[in-house]
C-alpha cells in the first residue's frame, strides 16, 4: 500500500512538472479556443421581436467599481438606441457582447458630465466596429451641438491616425464622430423619432438648475418603456408612463446621503458636506419614485442611477424602505448587465443578466 501511495505521488509530481514546463503551450491552446468560441458574439441577436431595455450603466458620479456611469440601451425590433453615455459605457457594452456598431442613435437626457463623459469612447468604438459611413445621430436638448462639436474636436487627431493606419476603406472618415440633432425646448411632450414602427417621445423633467433636462418614452408594437433621466419628483413622468410596461427611474436615498453629509461635516470636510446636502433636491427618493410608478400604473419599476453606491445587496432593504407600501408592482434594483424584455404580441415581462 505504501508503494502504491508513493507511486501516485511520483505520477502526480511528474504530470504537474510537465504541465509547468509546457504552461506556455497550455496558455496558447486556452487562448485560441476562447477566441474561436467567443468571436463575433452578439448577445441581442436572438432576442424576440419587441422592446428590450438593457442597463449598461446604473451608477452615478460617486465611485462604484460595480457600476458604470448612466447608460441604457433600448432595442426596438432591429433598431438599437443608447440613452446617455456615462463613464465606461463603451467597455460595459462590449463586456455584454453587444456590438457597438449596432447602435443606430444616441439620446442624451442632459449634459451633466456623468451622463456624457463616456460618449467619445462609444463614438470611436462604434466607428471602428462598424465601418459605417454616416456619423452617429445624437439627439439632445438645446446645447447638444456644442457637446458633439467638442467631442469631434477632441478626437479629430485620432480620426486621422486611425485612417492613416488602417486605410479609409476600413475607417471611412465620413462615419467618424456624431451628428447633433437638437430637441426643441417645449413644455409639452414631443415625438422626436418615428421610424420602422418605433416611436420615441421626449418630455421635460425637473433637474434645476439643469435646463432643459429630458426623459424619453419608447413605443413599439404595443409595448412601452419610459426612462426618466435625472429628475426631482414630477408628475410628468407618471403622465408619460400611463400604464407603461417598464419605468426606468433614477433614484437617490436621502437618508443615506444625509449620513454621508453629516459624517463629512463632523470630519471638517465642509465641501463634501455641502455637496451631499445639495444633491437630494434635484433627484428622487425611492418612496417618491414608487408613488410616481403607482400613479403612472407602471407594471414594473426599475431603479437606476443609484445613489449612494450599494457595496452589498444586504443594503437593498434599507435603501428601499417604504417602497412596497407606495407601489404595488414589481420593483427591481438595477444592476449593470440587466436586461428586461417585452416581447411583441404578449404582455410578458422577462428578465435576464448579460454579465
Tab-separated table of C-alpha atoms in Angstrom:
chain	number	residue	atom	x	y	z
A	1	UNK	CA	0.000	0.000	0.000
A	2	UNK	CA	2.818	2.344	0.858
A	3	UNK	CA	4.462	1.639	-2.510
A	4	UNK	CA	1.181	2.466	-4.281
A	5	UNK	CA	0.935	5.744	-2.411
A	6	UNK	CA	4.486	6.691	-3.293
A	7	UNK	CA	3.852	5.741	-6.911
A	8	UNK	CA	0.796	8.000	-7.118
A	9	UNK	CA	2.774	10.881	-5.654
A	10	UNK	CA	5.511	10.335	-8.248
A	11	UNK	CA	2.946	10.260	-11.096
A	12	UNK	CA	1.203	13.407	-9.857
A	13	UNK	CA	4.507	15.204	-9.441
A	14	UNK	CA	5.613	14.145	-12.938
A	15	UNK	CA	2.373	15.295	-14.552
A	16	UNK	CA	2.490	18.558	-12.633
A	17	UNK	CA	6.095	19.121	-13.659
A	18	UNK	CA	5.314	18.503	-17.321
A	19	UNK	CA	2.322	20.842	-17.130
A	20	UNK	CA	4.501	23.528	-15.564
A	21	UNK	CA	7.157	23.149	-18.242
A	22	UNK	CA	4.568	23.343	-21.037
A	23	UNK	CA	2.421	26.063	-19.488
A	24	UNK	CA	3.048	28.435	-22.390
A	25	UNK	CA	1.603	25.846	-24.792
A	26	UNK	CA	-1.393	25.290	-22.497
A	27	UNK	CA	-1.973	29.033	-22.391
A	28	UNK	CA	-1.840	29.160	-26.185
A	29	UNK	CA	-4.430	26.395	-26.514
A	30	UNK	CA	-6.785	28.009	-23.983
A	31	UNK	CA	-6.468	31.424	-25.642
A	32	UNK	CA	-7.048	30.126	-29.164
A	33	UNK	CA	-10.130	28.183	-28.147
A	34	UNK	CA	-11.548	31.167	-26.239
A	35	UNK	CA	-11.104	33.453	-29.264
A	36	UNK	CA	-12.735	30.938	-31.614
A	37	UNK	CA	-15.626	30.331	-29.211
A	38	UNK	CA	-16.353	33.980	-28.434
A	39	UNK	CA	-15.504	35.871	-31.604
A	40	UNK	CA	-18.439	37.652	-33.201
A	41	UNK	CA	-20.826	37.081	-30.311
A	42	UNK	CA	-23.948	39.230	-30.307
A	43	UNK	CA	-25.977	38.850	-27.116
A	44	UNK	CA	-29.042	40.533	-28.594
A	45	UNK	CA	-29.084	38.848	-32.000
A	46	UNK	CA	-31.503	36.117	-30.960
A	47	UNK	CA	-33.926	38.227	-28.941
A	48	UNK	CA	-37.578	38.039	-29.989
A	49	UNK	CA	-39.232	40.937	-31.765
A	50	UNK	CA	-40.295	43.513	-29.190
A	51	UNK	CA	-38.838	46.084	-26.818
A	52	UNK	CA	-35.816	45.275	-24.678
A	53	UNK	CA	-34.122	47.562	-22.160
A	54	UNK	CA	-30.534	46.771	-21.166
A	55	UNK	CA	-28.822	48.575	-18.305
A	56	UNK	CA	-25.244	49.239	-19.367
A	57	UNK	CA	-24.586	51.706	-16.547
A	58	UNK	CA	-26.530	52.111	-13.306
A	59	UNK	CA	-24.071	54.251	-11.375
A	60	UNK	CA	-23.646	57.942	-10.620
A	61	UNK	CA	-20.741	60.400	-10.203
A	62	UNK	CA	-19.850	58.624	-6.934
A	63	UNK	CA	-17.119	55.983	-7.497
A	64	UNK	CA	-18.515	52.458	-7.771
A	65	UNK	CA	-16.412	49.554	-9.098
A	66	UNK	CA	-19.537	47.547	-9.939
A	67	UNK	CA	-21.465	50.204	-11.865
A	68	UNK	CA	-20.593	52.185	-14.972
A	69	UNK	CA	-21.904	55.702	-15.422
A	70	UNK	CA	-25.501	56.266	-16.573
A	71	UNK	CA	-26.112	54.277	-19.740
A	72	UNK	CA	-29.229	52.489	-21.007
A	73	UNK	CA	-29.727	50.563	-24.250
A	74	UNK	CA	-33.148	50.093	-25.826
A	75	UNK	CA	-33.601	47.530	-28.586
A	76	UNK	CA	-36.820	48.061	-30.549
A	77	UNK	CA	-37.189	45.392	-33.204
A	78	UNK	CA	-33.850	45.612	-35.015
A	79	UNK	CA	-33.101	49.214	-34.039
A	80	UNK	CA	-30.731	49.870	-31.142
A	81	UNK	CA	-30.694	53.130	-29.177
A	82	UNK	CA	-28.377	54.382	-26.436
A	83	UNK	CA	-29.727	56.715	-23.750
A	84	UNK	CA	-26.864	58.638	-22.115
A	85	UNK	CA	-23.242	57.546	-22.184
A	86	UNK	CA	-21.565	57.770	-18.807
A	87	UNK	CA	-18.056	56.734	-17.862
A	88	UNK	CA	-17.206	53.200	-19.006
A	89	UNK	CA	-20.301	52.861	-21.187
A	90	UNK	CA	-18.473	51.602	-24.262
A	91	UNK	CA	-16.488	48.975	-22.413
A	92	UNK	CA	-19.505	47.788	-20.448
A	93	UNK	CA	-21.496	47.367	-23.672
A	94	UNK	CA	-18.602	45.344	-25.077
A	95	UNK	CA	-18.464	43.234	-21.909
A	96	UNK	CA	-22.086	42.300	-22.507
A	97	UNK	CA	-21.178	41.063	-26.021
A	98	UNK	CA	-23.280	43.725	-27.731
A	99	UNK	CA	-21.545	45.092	-30.851
A	100	UNK	CA	-21.237	48.865	-30.554
A	101	UNK	CA	-21.517	49.062	-34.327
A	102	UNK	CA	-25.189	48.172	-33.967
A	103	UNK	CA	-26.095	51.401	-32.158
A	104	UNK	CA	-28.282	53.443	-34.505
A	105	UNK	CA	-28.652	56.620	-32.428
A	106	UNK	CA	-27.886	58.127	-29.028
A	107	UNK	CA	-30.291	60.217	-26.954
A	108	UNK	CA	-28.904	62.435	-24.204
A	109	UNK	CA	-31.113	63.442	-21.289
A	110	UNK	CA	-28.919	66.381	-20.195
A	111	UNK	CA	-25.293	67.423	-20.056
A	112	UNK	CA	-24.084	66.661	-16.550
A	113	UNK	CA	-20.614	65.191	-17.028
A	114	UNK	CA	-21.510	61.745	-15.665
A	115	UNK	CA	-24.084	61.342	-18.469
A	116	UNK	CA	-21.780	62.262	-21.354
A	117	UNK	CA	-18.177	61.542	-20.328
A	118	UNK	CA	-18.190	58.102	-21.989
A	119	UNK	CA	-19.557	59.380	-25.308
A	120	UNK	CA	-16.186	59.829	-27.014
A	121	UNK	CA	-15.258	56.210	-26.363
A	122	UNK	CA	-18.641	54.979	-27.622
A	123	UNK	CA	-18.350	57.015	-30.817
A	124	UNK	CA	-14.825	55.757	-31.506
A	125	UNK	CA	-15.633	52.102	-30.824
A	126	UNK	CA	-18.825	52.268	-32.887
A	127	UNK	CA	-16.920	53.713	-35.850
A	128	UNK	CA	-14.137	51.134	-35.624
A	129	UNK	CA	-16.538	48.221	-35.165
A	130	UNK	CA	-18.999	49.026	-37.933
A	131	UNK	CA	-17.327	50.818	-40.803
A	132	UNK	CA	-20.473	52.940	-41.017
A	133	UNK	CA	-20.215	55.787	-43.478
A	134	UNK	CA	-22.527	58.120	-41.540
A	135	UNK	CA	-21.748	59.566	-38.081
A	136	UNK	CA	-23.813	58.651	-35.034
A	137	UNK	CA	-27.015	60.706	-34.725
A	138	UNK	CA	-27.022	62.208	-31.228
A	139	UNK	CA	-30.329	63.683	-30.030
A	140	UNK	CA	-30.407	66.004	-27.054
A	141	UNK	CA	-31.682	69.268	-25.580
A	142	UNK	CA	-30.540	72.688	-26.698
A	143	UNK	CA	-26.746	72.718	-26.444
A	144	UNK	CA	-26.197	69.233	-27.859
A	145	UNK	CA	-24.386	70.827	-30.820
A	146	UNK	CA	-21.649	72.123	-28.521
A	147	UNK	CA	-21.264	68.756	-26.815
A	148	UNK	CA	-20.966	66.885	-30.110
A	149	UNK	CA	-18.646	69.503	-31.588
A	150	UNK	CA	-16.432	69.292	-28.503
A	151	UNK	CA	-16.005	65.538	-28.767
A	152	UNK	CA	-15.345	65.769	-32.501
A	153	UNK	CA	-12.690	68.424	-31.894
A	154	UNK	CA	-11.031	66.353	-29.166
A	155	UNK	CA	-10.933	63.234	-31.355
A	156	UNK	CA	-10.013	64.837	-34.688
A	157	UNK	CA	-6.325	63.918	-34.442
A	158	UNK	CA	-7.203	60.334	-33.515
A	159	UNK	CA	-9.505	60.040	-36.543
A	160	UNK	CA	-6.557	60.922	-38.734
A	161	UNK	CA	-4.204	58.465	-37.031
A	162	UNK	CA	-6.591	55.558	-37.462
A	163	UNK	CA	-7.394	56.319	-41.083
A	164	UNK	CA	-3.674	56.549	-41.873
A	165	UNK	CA	-3.017	53.265	-40.063
A	166	UNK	CA	-5.922	51.108	-41.281
A	167	UNK	CA	-6.972	52.812	-44.501
A	168	UNK	CA	-10.025	54.856	-45.460
A	169	UNK	CA	-11.880	51.775	-46.707
A	170	UNK	CA	-11.723	50.271	-43.195
A	171	UNK	CA	-12.150	53.553	-41.304
A	172	UNK	CA	-14.164	55.888	-43.576
A	173	UNK	CA	-13.785	59.472	-42.370
A	174	UNK	CA	-17.439	60.224	-43.138
A	175	UNK	CA	-18.543	57.788	-40.420
A	176	UNK	CA	-16.448	59.202	-37.589
A	177	UNK	CA	-17.923	61.123	-34.702
A	178	UNK	CA	-21.509	62.270	-34.341
A	179	UNK	CA	-24.195	64.470	-35.860
A	180	UNK	CA	-26.155	66.634	-33.407
A	181	UNK	CA	-29.958	66.721	-33.553
A	182	UNK	CA	-31.442	69.340	-31.237
A	183	UNK	CA	-34.727	68.631	-29.464
A	184	UNK	CA	-36.597	71.928	-29.171
A	185	UNK	CA	-37.307	73.170	-25.660
A	186	UNK	CA	-41.068	72.762	-25.233
A	187	UNK	CA	-43.219	72.222	-22.184
A	188	UNK	CA	-45.370	69.604	-23.901
A	189	UNK	CA	-44.066	66.141	-24.912
A	190	UNK	CA	-42.841	65.877	-28.480
A	191	UNK	CA	-42.329	62.989	-30.880
A	192	UNK	CA	-38.643	63.076	-31.841
A	193	UNK	CA	-38.313	59.742	-33.682
A	194	UNK	CA	-40.834	57.781	-35.750
A	195	UNK	CA	-39.314	55.128	-37.961
A	196	UNK	CA	-39.792	51.405	-38.565
A	197	UNK	CA	-42.653	51.232	-36.083
A	198	UNK	CA	-40.556	52.802	-33.317
A	199	UNK	CA	-41.791	55.988	-31.676
A	200	UNK	CA	-39.658	57.965	-29.218
A	201	UNK	CA	-41.237	60.836	-27.311
A	202	UNK	CA	-39.155	63.355	-25.380
A	203	UNK	CA	-40.549	65.160	-22.341
A	204	UNK	CA	-39.205	67.735	-19.906
A	205	UNK	CA	-38.286	66.754	-16.354
A	206	UNK	CA	-37.215	68.790	-13.320
A	207	UNK	CA	-33.478	68.837	-12.688
A	208	UNK	CA	-32.893	72.516	-11.829
A	209	UNK	CA	-30.541	74.273	-12.313
A	210	UNK	CA	-30.024	71.968	-15.304
A	211	UNK	CA	-32.332	73.303	-18.012
A	212	UNK	CA	-33.587	71.701	-20.130
A	213	UNK	CA	-33.442	68.104	-18.946
A	214	UNK	CA	-35.359	65.327	-20.699
A	215	UNK	CA	-36.849	61.894	-20.243
A	216	UNK	CA	-37.861	59.555	-23.071
A	217	UNK	CA	-40.723	57.170	-23.811
A	218	UNK	CA	-40.240	54.317	-26.298
A	219	UNK	CA	-43.220	52.657	-28.000
A	220	UNK	CA	-43.041	49.641	-30.303
A	221	UNK	CA	-45.720	47.123	-31.265
A	222	UNK	CA	-47.862	47.773	-28.218
A	223	UNK	CA	-45.010	47.665	-25.669
A	224	UNK	CA	-43.621	50.700	-23.846
A	225	UNK	CA	-40.621	51.822	-21.803
A	226	UNK	CA	-40.199	55.175	-20.026
A	227	UNK	CA	-36.748	56.423	-18.972
A	228	UNK	CA	-36.872	59.330	-16.521
A	229	UNK	CA	-33.413	60.843	-16.875
A	230	UNK	CA	-32.240	62.755	-13.809
A	231	UNK	CA	-35.141	64.490	-12.112
A	232	UNK	CA	-36.729	65.588	-8.882
A	233	UNK	CA	-40.162	64.006	-8.384
A	234	UNK	CA	-42.517	65.244	-11.094
A	235	UNK	CA	-45.998	64.276	-12.210
A	236	UNK	CA	-44.816	64.477	-15.825
A	237	UNK	CA	-43.146	61.078	-15.534
A	238	UNK	CA	-46.355	59.466	-14.261
A	239	UNK	CA	-48.321	61.132	-17.063
A	240	UNK	CA	-45.860	59.867	-19.663
A	241	UNK	CA	-45.956	56.367	-18.234
A	242	UNK	CA	-49.772	55.992	-18.153
A	243	UNK	CA	-49.689	52.219	-17.928
A	244	UNK	CA	-46.216	51.674	-19.406
A	245	UNK	CA	-44.709	48.215	-19.183
A	246	UNK	CA	-41.441	49.379	-17.600
A	247	UNK	CA	-40.474	52.604	-15.860
A	248	UNK	CA	-36.696	53.052	-15.568
A	249	UNK	CA	-36.218	55.804	-12.995
A	250	UNK	CA	-33.239	57.410	-11.290
A	251	UNK	CA	-33.114	57.174	-7.504
A	252	UNK	CA	-31.299	58.678	-4.512
A	253	UNK	CA	-31.787	57.687	-0.884
A	254	UNK	CA	-31.783	60.975	1.086
A	255	UNK	CA	-31.275	59.356	4.498
A	256	UNK	CA	-28.138	57.555	3.330
A	257	UNK	CA	-26.768	60.603	1.537
A	258	UNK	CA	-27.606	62.666	4.622
A	259	UNK	CA	-25.458	60.353	6.720
A	260	UNK	CA	-22.540	60.882	4.343
A	261	UNK	CA	-23.050	64.643	4.607
A	262	UNK	CA	-23.171	64.578	8.411
A	263	UNK	CA	-20.055	62.403	8.597
A	264	UNK	CA	-18.168	64.711	6.241
A	265	UNK	CA	-19.217	67.739	8.318
A	266	UNK	CA	-18.087	66.069	11.536
A	267	UNK	CA	-14.724	65.366	9.901
A	268	UNK	CA	-14.351	69.024	8.987
A	269	UNK	CA	-14.893	68.446	5.256
A	270	UNK	CA	-17.281	71.337	4.554
A	271	UNK	CA	-17.030	70.970	0.774
A	272	UNK	CA	-18.278	67.356	0.619
A	273	UNK	CA	-20.813	68.033	3.364
A	274	UNK	CA	-22.273	70.881	1.280
A	275	UNK	CA	-22.359	68.869	-1.945
A	276	UNK	CA	-24.034	65.915	-0.239
A	277	UNK	CA	-26.632	68.180	1.355
A	278	UNK	CA	-27.397	69.796	-2.018
A	279	UNK	CA	-27.910	66.792	-4.296
A	280	UNK	CA	-31.135	65.315	-2.854
A	281	UNK	CA	-33.009	68.407	-4.053
A	282	UNK	CA	-32.717	67.531	-7.728
A	283	UNK	CA	-33.064	63.764	-7.519
A	284	UNK	CA	-35.899	61.449	-6.431
A	285	UNK	CA	-36.161	59.268	-3.330
A	286	UNK	CA	-37.177	55.596	-3.554
A	287	UNK	CA	-40.575	56.264	-1.959
A	288	UNK	CA	-41.252	59.278	-4.203
A	289	UNK	CA	-40.450	57.211	-7.296
A	290	UNK	CA	-42.666	54.408	-6.031
A	291	UNK	CA	-45.522	56.906	-5.812
A	292	UNK	CA	-44.853	58.055	-9.376
A	293	UNK	CA	-44.866	54.451	-10.603
A	294	UNK	CA	-48.142	53.812	-8.769
A	295	UNK	CA	-49.839	56.881	-10.217
A	296	UNK	CA	-48.464	56.114	-13.655
A	297	UNK	CA	-49.666	52.489	-13.394
A	298	UNK	CA	-46.246	51.172	-14.384
A	299	UNK	CA	-46.193	47.383	-14.476
A	300	UNK	CA	-42.532	47.158	-13.430
A	301	UNK	CA	-40.285	49.751	-11.788
A	302	UNK	CA	-36.532	49.564	-12.379
A	303	UNK	CA	-34.221	51.789	-10.344
A	304	UNK	CA	-31.049	53.130	-11.966
A	305	UNK	CA	-28.502	55.942	-11.346
A	306	UNK	CA	-28.392	54.586	-7.801
A	307	UNK	CA	-27.069	56.953	-5.110
A	308	UNK	CA	-25.198	56.220	-2.931
A	309	UNK	CA	-23.320	53.133	-4.081
A	310	UNK	CA	-24.522	49.744	-2.881
A	311	UNK	CA	-21.440	47.658	-1.973
A	312	UNK	CA	-23.716	44.801	-0.873
A	313	UNK	CA	-27.245	43.633	-1.657
A	314	UNK	CA	-27.721	43.405	2.110
A	315	UNK	CA	-28.263	47.174	1.955
A	316	UNK	CA	-31.153	46.937	-0.508
A	317	UNK	CA	-33.930	46.511	2.090
A	318	UNK	CA	-32.769	49.664	3.896
A	319	UNK	CA	-32.413	51.546	0.607
A	320	UNK	CA	-35.952	50.503	-0.418
A	321	UNK	CA	-37.618	51.126	2.946
A	322	UNK	CA	-41.219	52.238	2.412
A	323	UNK	CA	-41.313	51.432	-1.321
A	324	UNK	CA	-43.616	48.413	-1.068
A	325	UNK	CA	-46.212	50.489	0.771
A	326	UNK	CA	-46.240	53.092	-2.010
A	327	UNK	CA	-46.180	50.853	-5.094
A	328	UNK	CA	-47.960	47.564	-5.741
A	329	UNK	CA	-45.961	46.450	-8.789
A	330	UNK	CA	-42.624	44.703	-9.191
A	331	UNK	CA	-39.559	46.671	-8.072
A	332	UNK	CA	-36.084	45.924	-9.444
A	333	UNK	CA	-32.797	47.346	-8.174
A	334	UNK	CA	-30.963	47.827	-11.449
A	335	UNK	CA	-27.544	46.273	-11.963
A	336	UNK	CA	-25.141	46.670	-14.873
A	337	UNK	CA	-25.900	43.977	-17.443
A	338	UNK	CA	-29.562	43.570	-16.510
A	339	UNK	CA	-31.950	43.023	-19.414
A	340	UNK	CA	-35.733	43.394	-19.291
A	341	UNK	CA	-37.580	42.092	-22.342
A	342	UNK	CA	-41.071	42.893	-23.609
A	343	UNK	CA	-41.872	40.506	-26.483
A	344	UNK	CA	-44.258	41.888	-29.107
A	345	UNK	CA	-47.743	40.403	-29.169
A	346	UNK	CA	-47.727	39.489	-25.475
A	347	UNK	CA	-47.884	41.059	-22.038
A	348	UNK	CA	-44.844	39.179	-20.687
A	349	UNK	CA	-42.023	40.965	-18.872
A	350	UNK	CA	-38.895	38.819	-18.775
A	351	UNK	CA	-35.608	39.459	-17.006
A	352	UNK	CA	-32.101	38.227	-17.808
A	353	UNK	CA	-28.481	39.062	-16.948
A	354	UNK	CA	-25.881	39.644	-19.649
A	355	UNK	CA	-22.880	39.795	-17.278
